[in-house]
PDB file of C-alpha atoms in Angstrom:
ATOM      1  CA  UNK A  19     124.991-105.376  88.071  1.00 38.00           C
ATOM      2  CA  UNK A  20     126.509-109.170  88.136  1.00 42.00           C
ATOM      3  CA  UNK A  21     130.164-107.801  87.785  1.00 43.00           C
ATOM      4  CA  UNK A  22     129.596-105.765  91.237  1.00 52.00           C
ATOM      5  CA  UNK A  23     127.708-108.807  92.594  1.00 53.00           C
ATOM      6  CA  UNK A  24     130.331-110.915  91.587  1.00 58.00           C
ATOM      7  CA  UNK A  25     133.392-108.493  93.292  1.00 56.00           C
ATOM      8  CA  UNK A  26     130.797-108.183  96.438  1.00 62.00           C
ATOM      9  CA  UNK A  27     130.404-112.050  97.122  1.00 62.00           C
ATOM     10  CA  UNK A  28     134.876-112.234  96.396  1.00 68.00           C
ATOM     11  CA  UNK A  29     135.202-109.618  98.855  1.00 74.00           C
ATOM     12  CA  UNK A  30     133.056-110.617 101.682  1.00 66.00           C
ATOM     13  CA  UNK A  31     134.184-114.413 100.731  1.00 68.00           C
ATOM     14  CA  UNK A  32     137.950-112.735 101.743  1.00 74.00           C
ATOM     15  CA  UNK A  33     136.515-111.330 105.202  1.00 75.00           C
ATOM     16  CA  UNK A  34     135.214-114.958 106.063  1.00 69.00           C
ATOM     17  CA  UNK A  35     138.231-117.025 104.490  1.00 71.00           C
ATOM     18  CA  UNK A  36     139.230-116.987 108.484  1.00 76.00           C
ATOM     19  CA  UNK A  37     135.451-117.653 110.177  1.00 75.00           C
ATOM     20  CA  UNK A  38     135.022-121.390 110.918  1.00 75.00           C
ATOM     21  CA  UNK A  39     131.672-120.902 112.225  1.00 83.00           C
ATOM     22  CA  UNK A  40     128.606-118.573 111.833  1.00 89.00           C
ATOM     23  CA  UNK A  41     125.754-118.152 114.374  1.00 92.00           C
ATOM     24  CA  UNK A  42     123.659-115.596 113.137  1.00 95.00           C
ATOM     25  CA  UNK A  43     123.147-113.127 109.972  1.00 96.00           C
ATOM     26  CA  UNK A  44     121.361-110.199 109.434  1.00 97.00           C
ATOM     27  CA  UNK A  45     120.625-109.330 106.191  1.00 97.00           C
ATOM     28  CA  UNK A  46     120.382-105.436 106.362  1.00 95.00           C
ATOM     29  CA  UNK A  47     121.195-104.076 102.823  1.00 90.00           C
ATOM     30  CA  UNK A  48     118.338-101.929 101.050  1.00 92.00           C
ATOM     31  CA  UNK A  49     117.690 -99.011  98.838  1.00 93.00           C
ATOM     32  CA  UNK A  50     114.633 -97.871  98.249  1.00 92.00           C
ATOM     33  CA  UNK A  51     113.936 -95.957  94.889  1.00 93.00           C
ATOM     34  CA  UNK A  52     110.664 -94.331  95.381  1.00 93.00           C
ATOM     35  CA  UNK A  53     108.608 -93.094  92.281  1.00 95.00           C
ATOM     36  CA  UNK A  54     105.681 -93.506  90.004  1.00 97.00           C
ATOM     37  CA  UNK A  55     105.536 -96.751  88.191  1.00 97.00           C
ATOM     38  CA  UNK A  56     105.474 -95.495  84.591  1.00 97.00           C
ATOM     39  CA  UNK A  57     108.636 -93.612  85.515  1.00 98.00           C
ATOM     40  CA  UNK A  58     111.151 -95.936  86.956  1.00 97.00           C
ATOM     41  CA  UNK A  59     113.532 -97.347  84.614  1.00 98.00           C
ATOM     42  CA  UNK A  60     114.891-100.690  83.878  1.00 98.00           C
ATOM     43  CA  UNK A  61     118.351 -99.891  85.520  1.00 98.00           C
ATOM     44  CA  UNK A  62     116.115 -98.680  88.852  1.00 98.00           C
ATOM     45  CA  UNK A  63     114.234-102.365  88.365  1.00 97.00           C
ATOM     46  CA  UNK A  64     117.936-103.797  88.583  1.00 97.00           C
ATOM     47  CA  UNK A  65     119.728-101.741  91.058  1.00 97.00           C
ATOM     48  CA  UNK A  66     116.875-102.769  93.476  1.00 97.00           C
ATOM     49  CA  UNK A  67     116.910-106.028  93.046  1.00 98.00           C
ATOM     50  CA  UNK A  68     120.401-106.573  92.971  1.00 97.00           C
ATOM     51  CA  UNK A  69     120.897-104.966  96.112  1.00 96.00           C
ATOM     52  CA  UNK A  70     117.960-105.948  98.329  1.00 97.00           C
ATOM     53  CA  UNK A  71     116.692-109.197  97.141  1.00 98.00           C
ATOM     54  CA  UNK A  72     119.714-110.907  94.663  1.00 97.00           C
ATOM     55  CA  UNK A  73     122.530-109.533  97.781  1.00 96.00           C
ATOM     56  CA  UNK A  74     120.144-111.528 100.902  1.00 97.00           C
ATOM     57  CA  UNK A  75     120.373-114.555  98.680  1.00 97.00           C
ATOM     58  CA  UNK A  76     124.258-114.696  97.878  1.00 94.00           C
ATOM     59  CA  UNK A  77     125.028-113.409 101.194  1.00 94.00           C
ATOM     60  CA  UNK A  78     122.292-116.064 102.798  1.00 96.00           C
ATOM     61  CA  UNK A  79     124.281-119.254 100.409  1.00 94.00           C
ATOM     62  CA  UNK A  80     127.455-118.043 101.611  1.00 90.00           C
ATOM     63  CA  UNK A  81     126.780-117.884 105.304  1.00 92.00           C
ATOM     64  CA  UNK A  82     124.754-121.333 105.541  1.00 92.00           C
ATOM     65  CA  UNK A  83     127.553-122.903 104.663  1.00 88.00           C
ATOM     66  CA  UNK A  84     129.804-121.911 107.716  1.00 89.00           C
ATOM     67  CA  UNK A  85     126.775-122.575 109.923  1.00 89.00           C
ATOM     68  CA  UNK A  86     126.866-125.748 111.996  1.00 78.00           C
ATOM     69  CA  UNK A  87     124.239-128.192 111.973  1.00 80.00           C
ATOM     70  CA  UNK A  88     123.212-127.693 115.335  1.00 76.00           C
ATOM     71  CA  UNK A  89     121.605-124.503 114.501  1.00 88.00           C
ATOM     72  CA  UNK A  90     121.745-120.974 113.596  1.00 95.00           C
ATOM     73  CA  UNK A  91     119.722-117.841 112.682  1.00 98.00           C
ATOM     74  CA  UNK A  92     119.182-116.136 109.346  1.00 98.00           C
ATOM     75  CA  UNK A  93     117.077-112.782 109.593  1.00 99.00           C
ATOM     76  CA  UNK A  94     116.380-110.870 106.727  1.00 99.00           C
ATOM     77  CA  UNK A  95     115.222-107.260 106.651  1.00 98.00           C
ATOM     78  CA  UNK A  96     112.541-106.680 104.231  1.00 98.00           C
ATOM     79  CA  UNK A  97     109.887-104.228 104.890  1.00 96.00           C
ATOM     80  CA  UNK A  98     105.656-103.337 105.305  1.00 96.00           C
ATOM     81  CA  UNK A  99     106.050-102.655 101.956  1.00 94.00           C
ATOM     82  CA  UNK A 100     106.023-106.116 100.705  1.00 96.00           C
ATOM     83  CA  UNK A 101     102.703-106.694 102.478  1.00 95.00           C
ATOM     84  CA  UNK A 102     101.269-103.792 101.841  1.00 93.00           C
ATOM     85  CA  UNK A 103     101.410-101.417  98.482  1.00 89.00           C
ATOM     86  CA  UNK A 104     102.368 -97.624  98.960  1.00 89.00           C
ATOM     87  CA  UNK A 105     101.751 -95.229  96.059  1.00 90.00           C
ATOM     88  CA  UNK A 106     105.333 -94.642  94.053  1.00 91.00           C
ATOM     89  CA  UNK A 107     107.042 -98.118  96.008  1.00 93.00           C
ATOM     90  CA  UNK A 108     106.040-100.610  92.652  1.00 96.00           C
ATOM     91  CA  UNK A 109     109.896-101.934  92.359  1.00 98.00           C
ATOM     92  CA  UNK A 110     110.487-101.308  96.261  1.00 96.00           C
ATOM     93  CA  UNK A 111     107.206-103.547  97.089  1.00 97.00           C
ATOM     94  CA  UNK A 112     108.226-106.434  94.976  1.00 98.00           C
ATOM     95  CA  UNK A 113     111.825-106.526  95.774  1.00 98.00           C
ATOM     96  CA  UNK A 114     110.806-107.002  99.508  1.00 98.00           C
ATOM     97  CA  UNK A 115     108.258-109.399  98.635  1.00 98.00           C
ATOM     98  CA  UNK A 116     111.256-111.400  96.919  1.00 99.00           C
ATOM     99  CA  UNK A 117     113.441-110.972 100.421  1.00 99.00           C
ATOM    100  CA  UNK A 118     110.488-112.103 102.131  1.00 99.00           C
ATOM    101  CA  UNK A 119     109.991-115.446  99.677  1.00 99.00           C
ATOM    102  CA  UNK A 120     113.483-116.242  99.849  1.00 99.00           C
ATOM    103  CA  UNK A 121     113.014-116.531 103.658  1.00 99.00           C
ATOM    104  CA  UNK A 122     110.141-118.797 103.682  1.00 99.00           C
ATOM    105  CA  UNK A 123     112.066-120.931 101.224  1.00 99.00           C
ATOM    106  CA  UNK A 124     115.237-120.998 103.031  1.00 99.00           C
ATOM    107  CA  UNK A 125     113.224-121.779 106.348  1.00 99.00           C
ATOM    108  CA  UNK A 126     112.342-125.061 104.007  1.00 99.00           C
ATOM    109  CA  UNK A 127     115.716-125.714 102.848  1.00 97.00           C
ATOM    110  CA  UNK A 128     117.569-125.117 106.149  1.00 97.00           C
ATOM    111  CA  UNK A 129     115.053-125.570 108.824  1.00 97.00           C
ATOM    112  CA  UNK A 130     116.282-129.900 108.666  1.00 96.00           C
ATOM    113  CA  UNK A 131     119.801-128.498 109.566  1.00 95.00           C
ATOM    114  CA  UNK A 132     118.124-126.570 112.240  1.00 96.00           C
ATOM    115  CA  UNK A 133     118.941-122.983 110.957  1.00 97.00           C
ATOM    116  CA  UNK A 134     116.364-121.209 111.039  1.00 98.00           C
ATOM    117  CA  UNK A 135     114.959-118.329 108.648  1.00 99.00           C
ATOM    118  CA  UNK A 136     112.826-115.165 109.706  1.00 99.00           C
ATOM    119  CA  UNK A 137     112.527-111.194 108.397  1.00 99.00           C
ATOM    120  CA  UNK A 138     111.578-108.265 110.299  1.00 99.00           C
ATOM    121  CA  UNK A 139     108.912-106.291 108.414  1.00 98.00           C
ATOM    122  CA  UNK A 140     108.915-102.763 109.553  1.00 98.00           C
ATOM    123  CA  UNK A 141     107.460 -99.558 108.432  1.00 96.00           C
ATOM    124  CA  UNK A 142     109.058 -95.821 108.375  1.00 95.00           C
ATOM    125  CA  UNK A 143     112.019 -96.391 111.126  1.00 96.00           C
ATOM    126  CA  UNK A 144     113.983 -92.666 112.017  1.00 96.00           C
ATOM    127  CA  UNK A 145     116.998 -93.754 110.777  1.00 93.00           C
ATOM    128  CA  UNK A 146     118.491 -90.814 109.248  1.00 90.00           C
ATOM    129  CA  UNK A 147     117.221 -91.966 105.989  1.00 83.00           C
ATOM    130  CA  UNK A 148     113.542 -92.176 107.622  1.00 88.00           C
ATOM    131  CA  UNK A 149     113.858 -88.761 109.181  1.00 92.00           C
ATOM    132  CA  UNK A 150     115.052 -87.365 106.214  1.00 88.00           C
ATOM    133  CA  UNK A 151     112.298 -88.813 104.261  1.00 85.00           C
ATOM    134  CA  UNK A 152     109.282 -88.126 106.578  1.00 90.00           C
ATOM    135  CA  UNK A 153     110.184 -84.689 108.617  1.00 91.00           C
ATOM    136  CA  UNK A 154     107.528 -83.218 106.345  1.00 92.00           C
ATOM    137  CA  UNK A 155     104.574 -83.409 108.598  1.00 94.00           C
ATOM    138  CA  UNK A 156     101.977 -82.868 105.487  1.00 95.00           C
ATOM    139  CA  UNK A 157     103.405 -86.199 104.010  1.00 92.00           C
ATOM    140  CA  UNK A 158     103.987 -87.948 107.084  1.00 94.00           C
ATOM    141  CA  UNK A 159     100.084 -87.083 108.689  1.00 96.00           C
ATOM    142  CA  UNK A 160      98.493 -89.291 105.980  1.00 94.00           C
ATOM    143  CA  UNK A 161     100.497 -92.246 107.249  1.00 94.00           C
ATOM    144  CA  UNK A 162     100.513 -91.722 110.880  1.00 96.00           C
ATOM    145  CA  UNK A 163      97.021 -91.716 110.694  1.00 97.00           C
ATOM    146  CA  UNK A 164      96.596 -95.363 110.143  1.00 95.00           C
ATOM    147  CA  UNK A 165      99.499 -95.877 112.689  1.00 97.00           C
ATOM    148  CA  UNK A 166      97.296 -96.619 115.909  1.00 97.00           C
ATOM    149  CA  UNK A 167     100.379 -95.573 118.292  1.00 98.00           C
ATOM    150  CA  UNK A 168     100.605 -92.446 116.115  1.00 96.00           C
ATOM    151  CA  UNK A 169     104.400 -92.740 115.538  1.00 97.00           C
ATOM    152  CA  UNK A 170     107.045 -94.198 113.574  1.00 97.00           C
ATOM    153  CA  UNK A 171     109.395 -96.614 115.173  1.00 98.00           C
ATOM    154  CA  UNK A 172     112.533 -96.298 116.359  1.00 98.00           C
ATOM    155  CA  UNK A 173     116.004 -98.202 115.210  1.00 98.00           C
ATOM    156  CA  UNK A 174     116.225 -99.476 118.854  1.00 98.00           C
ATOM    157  CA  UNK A 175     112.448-101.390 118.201  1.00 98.00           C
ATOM    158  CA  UNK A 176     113.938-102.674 115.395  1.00 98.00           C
ATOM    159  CA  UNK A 177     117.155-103.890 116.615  1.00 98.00           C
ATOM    160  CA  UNK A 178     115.085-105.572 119.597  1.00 98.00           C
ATOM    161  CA  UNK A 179     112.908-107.668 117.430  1.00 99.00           C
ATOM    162  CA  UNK A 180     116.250-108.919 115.392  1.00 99.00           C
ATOM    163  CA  UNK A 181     117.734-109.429 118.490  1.00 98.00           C
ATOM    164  CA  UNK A 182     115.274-111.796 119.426  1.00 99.00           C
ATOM    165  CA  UNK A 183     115.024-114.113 116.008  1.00 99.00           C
ATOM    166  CA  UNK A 184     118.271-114.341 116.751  1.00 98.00           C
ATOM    167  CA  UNK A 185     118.268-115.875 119.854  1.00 97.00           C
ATOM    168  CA  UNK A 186     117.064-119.559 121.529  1.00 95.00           C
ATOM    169  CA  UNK A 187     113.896-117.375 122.819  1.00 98.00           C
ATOM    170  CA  UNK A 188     112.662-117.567 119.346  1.00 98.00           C
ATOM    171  CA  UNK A 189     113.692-121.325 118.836  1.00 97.00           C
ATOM    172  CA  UNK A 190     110.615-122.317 117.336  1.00 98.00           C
ATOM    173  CA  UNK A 191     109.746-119.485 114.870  1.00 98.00           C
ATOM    174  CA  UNK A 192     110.941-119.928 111.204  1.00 99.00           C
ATOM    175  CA  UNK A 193     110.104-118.925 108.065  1.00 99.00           C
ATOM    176  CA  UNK A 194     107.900-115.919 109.272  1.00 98.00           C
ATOM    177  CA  UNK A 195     107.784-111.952 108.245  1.00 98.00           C
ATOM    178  CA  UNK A 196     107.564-110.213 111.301  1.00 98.00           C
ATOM    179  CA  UNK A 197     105.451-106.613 110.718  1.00 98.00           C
ATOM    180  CA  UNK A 198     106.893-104.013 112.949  1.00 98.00           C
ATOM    181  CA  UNK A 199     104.293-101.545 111.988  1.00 97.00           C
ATOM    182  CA  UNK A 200     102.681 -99.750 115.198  1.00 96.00           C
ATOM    183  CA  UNK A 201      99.055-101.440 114.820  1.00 96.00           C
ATOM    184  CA  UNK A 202      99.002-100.323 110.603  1.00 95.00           C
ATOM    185  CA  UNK A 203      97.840-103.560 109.307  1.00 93.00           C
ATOM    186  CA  UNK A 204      95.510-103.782 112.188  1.00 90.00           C
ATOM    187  CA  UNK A 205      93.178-100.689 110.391  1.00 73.00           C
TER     188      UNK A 205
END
């Protein structure tokens, strides 16, 4: 998994060699390997990490250092599922909860060089992925039951919320995971 790390942070290094300065990042990678505990393997254990919690950090290191002292935004996207456990998500759950540490301790480490560190914590989004994964009403009922707006959110909802860590109007907020659940961890 470190060779393809390795060839990942050479290639995007490449992309940047021309970039003088960096505003903003979004951290968007993520797989999600979904099944019972005593069945995932160790390669599932590292494929996870690699890509959603080891690929935030190396891509997070690389970026800081192109953003100006003046300021800039990091947001990660992690998920619900690091503050909440779902049956069959064991590997999923913690390798969020890692994305979700490393922003609170990059807020720390960057916040005196005013950058400033957040992640969007959503549930099920219909992204293809999501739609694929939750068109079966039988599975999806159980959830959208303890969804008080009785849905599952849209890409757009997302893309609003980054939007906003992003900007000045969220000048103050860093270091915080920002659920983007419908009301589910109000039940």
């Amino acid at each position: 998994m470190s060779f393809a790390s390795d060839y990942l942070q050479l290639d995007v290094m490449r992309s940047l060699d021309h970039i003088k300065k960096v505003d903003g990042v979004v951290n968007n990678a993520g797989i999600a390997i979904i099944k019972p505990f005593e069945e995932l393997s160790e390669e599932d254990f590292d494929k996870t990490f690699s890509i959603n919690a080891k690929a935030v950090f190396n891509v997070s290191q690389m970026m800081a250092s192109r953003m100006p002292n003046m300021g800039g935004s990091i947001v990660n996207v992690s998920s619900l599922a690091s503050l909440r456990s779902f049956q069959g998500h064991c590997v999923y759950s913690a390798s969020k909860a890692a994305v979700d540490s490393i922003t609170r301790s990059l807020a720390l480490e960057l916040g005196p060089r005013n950058i400033r560190v957040n992640s969007v914590n959503p549930t099920v989004i219909l992204t293809r992925m999501g739609r694929e994964n939750w068109s079966d009403p039988a599975k999806a009922k159980p959830l959208l039951d303890n969804i008080p707006l009785h849905r599952f959110g849209e890409v757009s909802e997302v893309v609003d919320a980054i939007i906003y860590l992003l900007s000045d109007k969220s000048s103050f907020m860093n270091g915080h995971s920002l659920p983007l659940e419908g009301g589910y961890c109000a039940c």
